[in-house]
Amino acid sequence: MKVEQVSVFLENKPGGLEHVTRVLADADINIRALSLADTSDFGILRLIVNDMESAAKALQDEGFTVKRSHVVAVEIPDRPGGMHSISKVLTEKNINVEYAYAFVERSGENAIIIFRFDDIDAGIDALLENGFTVLPGEKVYRL
Amino acid sequence: MIFNEEFETLPREALEALQLKRLQQVAGRVYHTVGFYKRVFDEAGITPDDIKTLDDIRRLPFTTKQDLRDNYPFGLFTVPMSNIVRLHASSGTTGKPTVVGYTRRDIEIWSRLMARSLVSAGLTKNDIIHNAYGYGLFTGGLGVHYGAEMLGASVIPMSSGSTKKQIMILQDFGPTAICCTPSYALHLAERGENMGVDMRSLRLRVGILGAEPWNEKIRQEIEDRLGITALDIYGLSEIMGPGVAMECAEGRNGLHVFEDHFIVETINPETGETVPYGEEGELVFTSLTKEAFPLIRYRTGDMSRLMKEPCKCGRTHVRMARVSGRSDDMLIIRGVNVFPSQIESVLRGIEGLEPHYELIVDREDKLDTLEIRVEMSEDIFSDEIKILQKIEQRITKDIKDYLGVIAKVKLVGSRTLERSEGKTQRVIDRREV
C-alpha cells in the first residue's frame, strides 16, 4: 500500500531543477507527481516516477544526492470537503502529516493526495479503516 | 609617556644583559621541571648551561602549538596548581583549546605590562577606559581590565556584544579610551552613525585596538569616524595576553615588544632560520619572567618584521611591525582565532556528515562573517526539510560551542566543492586585510 518516492537535494541556484529534469528526460523517465520544497538556501525535489530504479540510478550517476522513501497515495472524489474528510480522520487518530502534495487524475473525477506521515503504517490503517482508497504503488507509477 | 621609565628605556647593553640572565634562569627552570623540555633540549643536544650569549637562544628548540596540544591541559606548567591563581584558554588547532596558567606574580607582571601599554597610548589614571574585549577564557578582557586598574584608571568592563548598549554607555559614561578589535571599532562607528549619534563628538580620544589584522587605511577610517587616535596592541595568550607589545603614541610606527620580559625573534617559517632585522618572518617569543607557564621559542604563526632603529618616544625596546598575516591557515573571526582543522573536527563529530567543506569569510556591516558550506551526503539527506534544517542548526551550535564563533551553515550538493590536496583552497577570505 506504500508508494515509493525519490527525493533529490537541490541547491537554491539557477539551473538546479533544469539539471534534474534533463537527467530524467534523457533516461526516458516519466514524472507522475512532484513537489518542490524549499528554504532560503536549499530545496528538496520529491518525485514519483514510472521507473524508480532507473530514475534513482540516473540521478546518482550524475552526482545528485537522492533518497528513496515511502509515501501514501489516497484517492478521493474531487469535490468540496474531500480533503477535509481525510484530515478529520488523521486528527482523530493523532497522525502527524510531515508534508503532502496533490494532483487531479486525468479523468478529472478524482484527486490523488500524496502524504508523508510520521507513522506511515498507522496512517494507512486509519485511512483504510475509514473507507478511503489507498492506492498501491504500481497503480500510481502507471497513472 | 612611559609607565616604567627605568626598564622601558634601559640602554641596549644593560637590557641584553638582563635578557641573558633571565633566559638562563628560565631555561634552567623549564629543563629541570618539565619533562617535555628536558626531552627536547636533550634531543637538540643542549643544556641550559650551554647558554652563554643571547645568540645561543637559536640553539634551543622551538615550542609549537602542537606541543601545547600534546601536553594538554597542564603538562607544560612549571608550578603546582596550588600556585596558580588563573587559567585562560585560546583556540587549539583541533577541538581542544590551548590552556595557559598564571601565578599571582604572573598576573601582577601582566597587569604592569598592560599598564605600560595604556600609558604608551597616552592614558593616565584620569582616563575612563571602555573595555570591549571579551571577558572570559579569552585573555583580552581581563588582561586589559587588570592593566587599567593597575594604572588606576576607571575601567568599564563592557565585554563584547550588545552594540546598542555599548553606544549608550559611550555617550553617557563618557569614556576617554576604548579597547576592542579594529573591526568592532568600525562597527560601533557605523551603528552609532545609523542611530543618529555624532560619534566624533564623544569624549573618546584613544583607541587601543588589536587581536586581528588591520592596516593604515582602516586606522585612518577609525580615526576619522570616531575622532580618536587609534593605536595597535599585540599579545597572545600563550605568551601572556594583551600587552606583549604596544605601539607608542609618539612614534605610531610599530609596536615596542617589552623586551625585559620577552625575547622576540623572527624566523623563516619554512626553514626555522633566523631572518635579519627588517625582513619579514614568523614571530617567535620566549617568555623570560613567567612563572606558571613559561614558553621557550614559541612559534606564534604571526608574520611581522622587527625594527631596531631608536624610537622618538625614548623606549629602547625593539619594535615589531603590525602583524601582516599568518604563516599557517589560522583565521581570525571577530577577534577569535579559528583553525580550519577545528571546524573539520567539529564536522567529523557529527554522524553521517562528510567533512567536505568550504569556509567563506567576509565582512558585513564591518563585522566578520563565517559561512560554512558543507556537502550533502546520502547518510544525512532526507525528504523532510526540518531534518536538514536540524542538521544545519546542529552544526552551527557545535561550532559556537567549541569555537565560540557564529557560523552560517549552508548545505550544498554532494561533490560540488572543489577537491584539493592543499588546505588553503578550502578557505575563501573575501575580507580586505
Coordinates of C-alpha atoms in Angstrom, one line a residue:
Chain A
M1 CA 0.0 0.0 0.0
K2 CA 3.0 2.3 0.1
V3 CA 4.3 4.3 -2.8
E4 CA 7.9 4.8 -3.4
Q5 CA 9.2 8.4 -3.8
V6 CA 12.6 9.6 -4.8
S7 CA 13.8 12.9 -3.3
V8 CA 16.7 14.9 -4.7
F9 CA 18.7 17.6 -2.9
L10 CA 18.9 20.8 -4.8
E11 CA 20.9 23.9 -4.0
N12 CA 19.0 27.1 -4.4
K13 CA 20.5 28.3 -7.6
P14 CA 19.5 28.8 -11.2
G15 CA 19.8 25.6 -13.3
G16 CA 19.4 23.2 -10.4
L17 CA 16.0 22.0 -11.3
E18 CA 16.8 22.0 -15.0
H19 CA 19.7 19.7 -14.4
V20 CA 17.4 17.1 -12.7
T21 CA 14.7 17.3 -15.3
R22 CA 17.3 16.9 -18.1
V23 CA 18.8 13.8 -16.5
L24 CA 15.3 12.3 -16.1
A25 CA 14.3 13.2 -19.7
D26 CA 17.5 11.7 -21.0
A27 CA 16.8 8.5 -19.1
D28 CA 13.3 8.4 -20.5
I29 CA 11.6 8.7 -17.1
N30 CA 8.1 9.9 -16.9
I31 CA 7.2 12.0 -13.8
R32 CA 3.9 11.2 -12.2
A33 CA 3.8 13.7 -9.4
L34 CA 6.3 16.1 -7.9
S35 CA 6.7 18.7 -5.2
L36 CA 9.4 21.1 -4.6
A37 CA 10.0 22.2 -1.0
D38 CA 12.5 25.0 -0.4
T39 CA 14.2 27.0 2.3
S40 CA 16.3 30.1 1.7
D41 CA 19.3 28.1 0.7
F42 CA 18.3 24.6 -0.4
G43 CA 15.4 22.7 -1.9
I44 CA 14.1 19.1 -1.9
L45 CA 12.5 17.9 -5.0
R46 CA 10.2 14.9 -4.4
L47 CA 9.2 12.8 -7.3
I48 CA 7.0 9.9 -8.1
V49 CA 8.0 8.4 -11.4
N50 CA 7.2 5.5 -13.7
D51 CA 10.5 3.7 -13.1
M52 CA 12.0 4.4 -9.7
E53 CA 15.1 2.2 -10.1
S54 CA 16.2 3.9 -13.3
A55 CA 15.4 7.4 -12.1
A56 CA 17.4 7.0 -8.8
K57 CA 20.3 5.5 -10.7
A58 CA 20.4 8.1 -13.4
L59 CA 20.4 10.9 -10.8
Q60 CA 23.0 9.3 -8.6
D61 CA 25.3 8.7 -11.6
E62 CA 25.0 12.5 -12.2
G63 CA 26.2 13.1 -8.7
F64 CA 22.9 14.0 -7.1
T65 CA 22.2 13.1 -3.5
V66 CA 19.0 11.1 -3.6
K67 CA 16.9 9.3 -1.0
R68 CA 14.2 6.8 -1.6
S69 CA 11.4 6.8 0.9
H70 CA 7.8 5.7 1.2
V71 CA 4.7 7.8 1.0
V72 CA 0.9 7.1 0.9
A73 CA -1.3 7.9 -2.1
V74 CA -5.0 8.4 -1.3
E75 CA -7.7 8.7 -3.9
I76 CA -10.7 10.9 -3.1
P77 CA -13.5 12.4 -5.1
D78 CA -12.6 15.8 -6.5
R79 CA -15.2 17.9 -4.8
P80 CA -15.6 20.3 -1.9
G81 CA -14.8 18.8 1.5
G82 CA -12.9 15.9 0.0
M83 CA -9.6 16.9 1.6
H84 CA -11.3 17.7 4.9
S85 CA -12.7 14.2 5.2
I86 CA -9.1 12.9 5.3
S87 CA -7.6 15.5 7.6
K88 CA -10.5 14.9 10.0
V89 CA -9.6 11.2 10.3
L90 CA -5.9 11.9 10.7
T91 CA -6.7 14.4 13.5
E92 CA -8.9 11.9 15.3
K93 CA -6.1 9.2 15.1
N94 CA -3.5 11.7 16.1
I95 CA -1.4 11.2 13.0
N96 CA 1.0 13.9 12.0
V97 CA 1.5 14.9 8.4
E98 CA 5.1 15.8 7.6
Y99 CA 4.1 17.1 4.1
A100 CA 1.6 16.4 1.4
Y101 CA 1.1 17.3 -2.2
A102 CA -1.8 16.6 -4.6
F103 CA -2.8 16.3 -8.2
V104 CA -6.0 15.6 -10.1
E105 CA -6.4 12.5 -12.1
R106 CA -6.6 12.6 -15.8
S107 CA -10.3 11.8 -15.9
G108 CA -10.9 14.8 -13.6
E109 CA -13.2 12.9 -11.3
N110 CA -10.7 12.1 -8.6
A111 CA -7.9 13.8 -6.8
I112 CA -4.8 12.0 -5.5
I113 CA -3.1 13.2 -2.4
I114 CA 0.4 12.1 -1.5
F115 CA 1.1 12.0 2.2
R116 CA 4.2 11.6 4.3
F117 CA 3.1 10.6 7.8
D118 CA 5.3 10.5 10.9
D119 CA 4.0 6.9 11.3
I120 CA 3.2 5.6 7.8
D121 CA 1.6 2.3 8.9
A122 CA -0.7 3.9 11.4
G123 CA -1.7 6.4 8.7
I124 CA -2.5 3.7 6.2
D125 CA -4.5 1.8 8.8
A126 CA -6.5 4.9 9.8
L127 CA -7.4 5.7 6.2
L128 CA -8.4 2.1 5.3
E129 CA -10.5 1.7 8.5
N130 CA -12.4 4.8 7.4
G131 CA -13.0 3.5 3.9
F132 CA -10.6 5.6 1.9
T133 CA -9.0 4.3 -1.2
V134 CA -5.3 3.9 -0.7
L135 CA -3.6 3.4 -4.0
P136 CA -0.9 0.7 -4.3
G137 CA 2.4 1.9 -5.8
E138 CA 2.0 0.0 -9.0
K139 CA -1.1 1.9 -9.8
V140 CA 0.4 5.3 -9.1
Y141 CA 3.5 4.6 -11.2
R142 CA 1.3 3.7 -14.2
L143 CA -1.1 6.6 -13.8
Chain B
M1 CA 54.6 59.0 28.5
I2 CA 56.3 56.0 30.0
F3 CA 55.0 53.8 32.8
N4 CA 58.2 52.2 33.8
E5 CA 60.9 54.7 32.7
E6 CA 63.8 52.6 34.1
F7 CA 63.1 49.3 32.3
E8 CA 61.5 50.7 29.2
T9 CA 64.4 52.9 28.4
L10 CA 67.2 50.6 29.6
P11 CA 70.3 51.0 27.4
R12 CA 70.5 48.1 25.0
E13 CA 73.6 46.7 26.6
A14 CA 72.0 46.5 30.0
L15 CA 68.7 45.3 28.5
E16 CA 70.5 42.4 26.7
A17 CA 72.5 41.5 29.9
L18 CA 69.2 41.3 31.7
Q19 CA 67.6 39.2 29.0
L20 CA 70.6 36.8 29.0
K21 CA 70.4 36.4 32.8
R22 CA 66.7 35.8 32.7
L23 CA 67.0 33.4 29.7
Q24 CA 69.5 31.3 31.6
Q25 CA 67.2 31.2 34.6
V26 CA 64.0 30.3 32.7
A27 CA 65.8 27.7 30.5
G28 CA 67.2 26.1 33.6
R29 CA 63.8 26.1 35.3
V30 CA 61.9 24.5 32.4
Y31 CA 64.7 22.0 31.8
H32 CA 64.5 20.8 35.4
T33 CA 60.8 20.9 36.0
V34 CA 59.1 20.0 32.7
G35 CA 59.7 16.6 31.2
F36 CA 58.9 17.9 27.7
Y37 CA 61.6 20.5 27.8
K38 CA 64.2 18.1 29.2
R39 CA 63.5 15.7 26.4
V40 CA 63.6 18.3 23.6
F41 CA 66.7 20.0 25.0
D42 CA 68.4 16.7 25.2
E43 CA 67.4 15.8 21.7
A44 CA 68.8 19.1 20.5
G45 CA 72.0 18.3 22.4
I46 CA 71.8 21.4 24.6
T47 CA 71.6 22.1 28.3
P48 CA 70.8 25.4 30.0
D49 CA 74.5 25.7 30.9
D50 CA 75.4 26.0 27.3
I51 CA 73.6 29.3 27.0
K52 CA 76.5 31.8 27.2
T53 CA 75.2 34.6 25.0
L54 CA 71.9 35.8 23.8
D55 CA 72.6 34.3 20.3
D56 CA 72.7 30.9 21.9
I57 CA 68.9 31.0 22.1
R58 CA 69.0 29.9 18.4
R59 CA 70.3 26.6 19.6
L60 CA 67.2 26.0 21.7
P61 CA 64.3 24.0 20.1
F62 CA 61.1 25.7 19.1
T63 CA 57.9 25.1 21.0
T64 CA 54.8 24.8 18.8
K65 CA 51.0 24.8 19.2
Q66 CA 51.2 21.1 18.6
D67 CA 53.5 20.7 21.6
L68 CA 50.9 22.6 23.7
R69 CA 48.2 20.2 22.4
D70 CA 50.3 17.1 23.2
N71 CA 50.7 18.3 26.7
Y72 CA 47.0 19.4 27.2
P73 CA 45.9 20.7 29.5
F74 CA 48.5 21.4 32.2
G75 CA 51.5 19.4 31.1
L76 CA 53.8 22.4 30.5
F77 CA 53.1 24.1 33.8
T78 CA 56.2 24.5 35.9
V79 CA 54.4 25.1 39.2
P80 CA 51.8 23.0 41.1
M81 CA 48.1 24.0 40.6
S82 CA 48.1 25.4 44.2
N83 CA 50.3 28.2 43.0
I84 CA 48.2 29.0 40.0
V85 CA 45.6 31.7 40.5
R86 CA 44.1 31.9 37.0
L87 CA 43.6 29.8 33.9
H88 CA 42.8 31.1 30.4
A89 CA 42.4 29.3 27.1
S90 CA 42.6 30.0 23.4
S91 CA 41.9 28.1 20.2
G92 CA 43.9 25.0 19.6
T93 CA 44.2 23.5 16.2
T94 CA 41.5 20.9 16.9
G95 CA 38.6 20.7 19.3
K96 CA 40.8 21.1 22.3
P97 CA 41.9 24.6 23.4
T98 CA 45.3 25.8 24.4
V99 CA 45.4 26.3 28.2
V100 CA 47.6 28.8 30.0
G101 CA 48.0 29.4 33.7
Y102 CA 49.2 32.3 35.8
T103 CA 50.7 32.6 39.3
R104 CA 49.8 35.7 41.4
R105 CA 53.1 37.2 40.3
D106 CA 52.4 36.4 36.6
I107 CA 49.1 38.3 36.9
E108 CA 50.9 41.2 38.5
I109 CA 53.6 41.4 35.8
W110 CA 50.9 41.1 33.2
S111 CA 48.9 43.9 34.8
R112 CA 52.0 46.1 34.8
L113 CA 52.9 45.3 31.2
M114 CA 49.3 46.1 30.2
A115 CA 49.5 49.4 32.3
R116 CA 52.7 50.2 30.3
S117 CA 50.7 49.7 27.1
L118 CA 47.9 52.0 28.2
V119 CA 50.4 54.7 29.2
S120 CA 52.2 54.2 26.0
A121 CA 48.9 55.2 24.3
G122 CA 48.9 58.4 26.4
L123 CA 46.5 57.2 29.1
T124 CA 46.7 58.2 32.7
K125 CA 44.8 57.4 35.9
N126 CA 42.4 60.1 35.0
D127 CA 41.1 58.2 32.0
I128 CA 37.9 56.2 31.7
I129 CA 38.5 53.0 29.7
H130 CA 35.7 51.3 27.9
N131 CA 36.9 47.7 27.6
A132 CA 35.0 45.9 24.9
Y133 CA 37.3 42.9 24.7
G134 CA 35.6 39.7 25.6
Y135 CA 35.8 38.7 29.3
G136 CA 36.2 35.0 29.9
L137 CA 38.6 32.4 28.8
F138 CA 39.9 34.8 26.2
T139 CA 42.7 36.9 27.7
G140 CA 41.7 40.2 26.1
G141 CA 39.0 41.3 28.6
L142 CA 40.7 40.5 31.9
G143 CA 44.1 41.4 30.6
V144 CA 43.1 45.0 29.8
H145 CA 41.0 45.2 32.9
Y146 CA 43.8 44.4 35.3
G147 CA 46.1 46.8 33.5
A148 CA 43.6 49.6 33.7
E149 CA 43.2 49.0 37.4
M150 CA 47.0 48.8 37.9
L151 CA 47.2 52.2 36.2
G152 CA 44.4 53.5 38.4
A153 CA 42.2 54.4 35.5
S154 CA 38.4 53.8 35.7
V155 CA 37.6 50.7 33.7
I156 CA 34.2 49.9 32.3
P157 CA 34.1 46.1 32.0
M158 CA 31.9 46.2 28.9
S159 CA 32.9 42.9 27.2
S160 CA 31.9 42.2 23.6
G161 CA 28.4 42.3 22.0
S162 CA 25.3 44.4 22.8
T163 CA 26.3 47.1 20.4
K164 CA 23.4 49.4 21.2
K165 CA 24.2 49.3 24.9
Q166 CA 27.8 50.0 24.2
I167 CA 26.9 53.1 22.3
M168 CA 24.6 54.3 25.1
I169 CA 27.5 53.8 27.6
L170 CA 29.9 55.6 25.2
Q171 CA 27.5 58.6 25.3
D172 CA 26.5 58.5 28.9
F173 CA 29.7 57.4 30.8
G174 CA 32.0 59.4 28.6
P175 CA 34.9 57.0 28.4
T176 CA 38.0 58.6 27.0
A177 CA 39.6 55.4 25.7
I178 CA 38.2 52.2 24.1
C179 CA 39.8 48.8 23.8
C180 CA 38.4 46.4 21.2
T181 CA 39.2 44.9 17.8
P182 CA 39.6 47.3 14.9
S183 CA 36.6 45.9 13.1
Y184 CA 34.4 46.3 16.2
A185 CA 35.6 50.0 16.5
L186 CA 34.4 50.5 12.9
H187 CA 31.2 48.6 13.6
L188 CA 30.5 50.9 16.6
A189 CA 31.1 53.9 14.4
E190 CA 28.7 52.6 11.8
R191 CA 26.0 51.6 14.2
G192 CA 26.3 54.8 16.1
E193 CA 26.0 56.9 13.0
N194 CA 22.9 54.9 11.9
M195 CA 21.4 55.6 15.3
G196 CA 22.0 59.3 14.7
V197 CA 24.8 59.6 17.3
D198 CA 27.6 62.0 16.5
M199 CA 30.4 59.6 17.2
R200 CA 33.1 62.2 16.7
S201 CA 31.8 64.3 19.5
L202 CA 32.0 61.6 22.1
R203 CA 34.7 62.1 24.8
L204 CA 36.7 59.2 23.3
R205 CA 40.2 60.2 22.3
V206 CA 42.2 57.0 22.1
G207 CA 41.5 53.5 20.8
I208 CA 43.7 50.6 21.8
L209 CA 43.0 48.1 19.1
G210 CA 44.2 44.6 18.4
A211 CA 43.5 40.8 18.2
E212 CA 43.1 40.9 14.5
P213 CA 44.9 42.1 11.4
W214 CA 44.3 45.6 10.1
N215 CA 46.1 48.3 8.2
E216 CA 46.8 52.0 7.8
K217 CA 43.7 52.6 5.7
I218 CA 41.5 51.0 8.4
R219 CA 43.3 53.1 11.1
Q220 CA 42.6 56.2 9.1
E221 CA 38.9 55.4 8.8
I222 CA 38.6 54.6 12.5
E223 CA 40.4 57.8 13.5
D224 CA 38.2 59.9 11.2
R225 CA 34.9 58.3 12.1
L226 CA 35.4 58.2 15.9
G227 CA 37.6 61.3 16.2
I228 CA 40.3 59.3 18.1
T229 CA 43.9 58.3 17.9
A230 CA 44.0 54.6 17.1
L231 CA 46.9 52.5 18.3
D232 CA 47.9 48.9 17.8
I233 CA 48.3 46.4 20.7
Y234 CA 49.6 42.9 20.4
G235 CA 49.5 39.9 22.6
L236 CA 48.7 36.2 22.6
S237 CA 47.5 34.1 25.5
E238 CA 50.3 31.5 25.1
I239 CA 52.9 34.2 25.9
M240 CA 50.7 36.2 28.3
G241 CA 47.8 38.0 26.7
P242 CA 47.4 41.6 25.6
G243 CA 50.4 43.8 26.4
V244 CA 53.2 41.8 24.9
A245 CA 53.9 44.7 22.6
M246 CA 52.3 48.1 22.1
E247 CA 52.5 50.9 19.7
C248 CA 53.6 54.3 21.2
A249 CA 51.6 57.4 20.6
E250 CA 54.7 59.3 19.8
G251 CA 56.1 57.0 17.1
R252 CA 53.0 55.4 15.7
N253 CA 55.2 53.1 13.7
G254 CA 55.5 49.6 15.1
L255 CA 54.9 48.1 18.5
H256 CA 57.5 48.0 21.2
V257 CA 58.0 44.5 22.5
F258 CA 58.5 44.6 26.2
E259 CA 61.9 43.0 25.9
D260 CA 62.7 43.0 29.6
H261 CA 60.1 40.2 29.8
F262 CA 60.2 38.6 26.4
I263 CA 62.8 37.8 23.7
V264 CA 61.4 38.2 20.3
E265 CA 62.8 36.7 17.1
T266 CA 61.7 36.4 13.5
I267 CA 62.3 33.2 11.6
N268 CA 61.7 31.8 8.2
P269 CA 58.7 29.6 8.8
E270 CA 59.9 27.1 6.3
T271 CA 63.4 26.6 7.5
G272 CA 63.3 27.9 11.0
E273 CA 66.4 30.1 10.3
T274 CA 66.5 33.5 11.9
V275 CA 65.8 36.3 9.5
P276 CA 67.6 39.6 9.8
Y277 CA 66.0 42.7 11.3
G278 CA 63.8 44.5 8.9
E279 CA 62.8 41.4 7.0
E280 CA 59.5 39.7 7.3
G281 CA 59.4 36.4 9.3
E282 CA 57.3 34.5 11.8
L283 CA 57.3 35.9 15.3
V284 CA 58.9 33.7 17.9
F285 CA 58.6 34.6 21.6
T286 CA 60.4 33.4 24.7
S287 CA 58.8 34.5 28.0
L288 CA 61.5 35.3 30.4
T289 CA 59.7 36.0 33.6
K290 CA 56.5 33.9 33.5
E291 CA 56.4 31.5 36.5
A292 CA 53.5 29.2 35.8
F293 CA 53.8 28.7 32.1
P294 CA 57.0 30.0 30.5
L295 CA 57.5 29.2 26.8
I296 CA 60.8 28.8 25.1
R297 CA 60.9 30.0 21.5
Y298 CA 57.2 29.7 20.9
R299 CA 56.2 29.9 17.2
T300 CA 53.3 32.3 17.0
G301 CA 52.3 31.8 13.4
D302 CA 52.1 35.6 13.1
M303 CA 54.1 37.3 10.4
S304 CA 55.9 40.6 11.1
R305 CA 59.2 42.3 10.9
L306 CA 61.4 43.7 13.6
M307 CA 62.8 47.3 13.7
K308 CA 65.8 48.0 15.8
E309 CA 66.1 51.7 15.0
P310 CA 65.7 54.0 18.0
C311 CA 62.2 55.4 18.5
K312 CA 61.4 59.0 19.3
C313 CA 59.4 58.0 22.4
G314 CA 62.7 57.1 24.1
R315 CA 61.9 53.4 24.6
T316 CA 64.9 51.2 23.8
H317 CA 62.8 48.2 23.1
V318 CA 62.7 46.8 19.6
R319 CA 59.5 47.4 17.6
M320 CA 57.6 44.8 15.6
A321 CA 55.6 46.0 12.6
R322 CA 51.9 45.5 12.6
V323 CA 51.2 41.8 12.0
S324 CA 50.8 41.3 8.3
G325 CA 49.3 37.8 8.2
R326 CA 49.8 34.2 9.3
S327 CA 52.3 31.6 8.4
D328 CA 49.6 28.9 8.8
D329 CA 45.9 28.8 7.9
M330 CA 44.6 30.3 11.1
L331 CA 41.7 32.7 10.6
I332 CA 40.7 35.5 12.9
I333 CA 37.0 35.9 13.0
R334 CA 35.8 38.8 15.2
G335 CA 38.9 38.5 17.2
V336 CA 38.5 34.8 17.7
N337 CA 41.2 32.5 16.4
V338 CA 39.9 29.7 14.3
F339 CA 41.7 27.0 12.5
P340 CA 40.0 25.2 9.6
S341 CA 41.1 22.0 11.2
Q342 CA 38.9 22.8 14.3
I343 CA 35.9 23.2 12.0
E344 CA 36.8 19.9 10.3
S345 CA 36.9 18.1 13.6
V346 CA 33.5 19.5 14.6
L347 CA 32.1 18.3 11.3
R348 CA 33.7 14.9 11.8
G349 CA 31.9 14.7 15.2
I350 CA 28.5 14.8 13.5
E351 CA 27.4 11.4 12.4
G352 CA 26.8 10.9 8.7
L353 CA 28.4 14.1 7.7
E354 CA 31.3 14.0 5.3
P355 CA 33.9 16.6 6.1
H356 CA 33.9 18.1 2.7
Y357 CA 33.5 21.8 3.4
E358 CA 34.4 25.3 2.3
L359 CA 34.7 28.3 4.5
I360 CA 33.7 31.7 3.3
V361 CA 34.9 34.6 5.4
D362 CA 33.5 38.0 4.6
R363 CA 32.5 41.3 6.2
E364 CA 29.1 42.6 6.8
D365 CA 28.5 46.0 8.5
K366 CA 32.2 46.0 9.2
L367 CA 32.0 42.7 11.1
D368 CA 33.4 39.4 10.1
T369 CA 31.0 36.7 8.9
L370 CA 31.7 33.0 8.5
E371 CA 29.8 30.7 6.2
I372 CA 30.5 27.0 6.3
R373 CA 29.4 25.2 3.1
V374 CA 29.0 21.5 3.9
E375 CA 28.4 18.9 1.2
M376 CA 25.2 16.9 1.4
S377 CA 25.7 13.2 1.8
E378 CA 23.3 10.2 1.3
D379 CA 23.6 9.4 5.0
I380 CA 22.1 12.7 6.2
F381 CA 19.9 13.6 3.3
S382 CA 16.2 13.5 4.0
D383 CA 13.0 14.1 2.1
E384 CA 12.0 16.3 5.1
I385 CA 13.1 19.9 5.3
K386 CA 13.0 20.1 9.1
I387 CA 15.6 17.2 9.3
L388 CA 18.0 19.1 7.1
Q389 CA 17.5 22.3 9.0
K390 CA 18.2 20.5 12.2
I391 CA 21.5 19.4 10.8
E392 CA 22.3 22.9 9.9
Q393 CA 21.4 24.1 13.4
R394 CA 23.4 21.3 15.0
I395 CA 26.5 22.3 13.1
T396 CA 26.0 26.0 14.0
K397 CA 25.5 25.1 17.6
D398 CA 28.6 22.8 17.8
I399 CA 30.7 25.4 16.1
K400 CA 29.5 28.0 18.5
D401 CA 30.0 25.7 21.5
Y402 CA 33.5 24.5 20.6
L403 CA 34.9 27.6 18.8
G404 CA 32.9 30.5 20.1
V405 CA 32.1 31.9 16.7
I406 CA 28.7 32.1 15.0
A407 CA 28.7 30.5 11.6
K408 CA 26.0 30.4 8.9
V409 CA 25.8 26.8 7.7
K410 CA 24.8 26.1 4.1
L411 CA 24.3 22.6 2.8
V412 CA 25.4 22.2 -0.8
G413 CA 25.2 19.4 -3.3
S414 CA 27.5 16.5 -2.9
R415 CA 30.7 16.7 -4.9
T416 CA 30.1 20.3 -5.7
L417 CA 33.1 21.7 -3.7
E418 CA 36.5 21.7 -5.2
R419 CA 38.6 18.7 -4.1
S420 CA 42.1 19.7 -3.4
E421 CA 45.2 18.3 -1.6
G422 CA 46.2 21.6 0.0
K423 CA 44.1 23.1 2.8
T424 CA 44.1 26.7 1.6
Q425 CA 41.6 26.3 -1.2
R426 CA 39.0 25.4 1.4
V427 CA 39.0 28.9 2.7
I428 CA 37.8 31.8 0.7
D429 CA 38.6 35.0 2.6
R430 CA 36.9 38.0 1.0
R431 CA 37.9 40.5 3.7
E432 CA 40.2 43.3 2.7
V433 CA 43.0 42.8 5.1

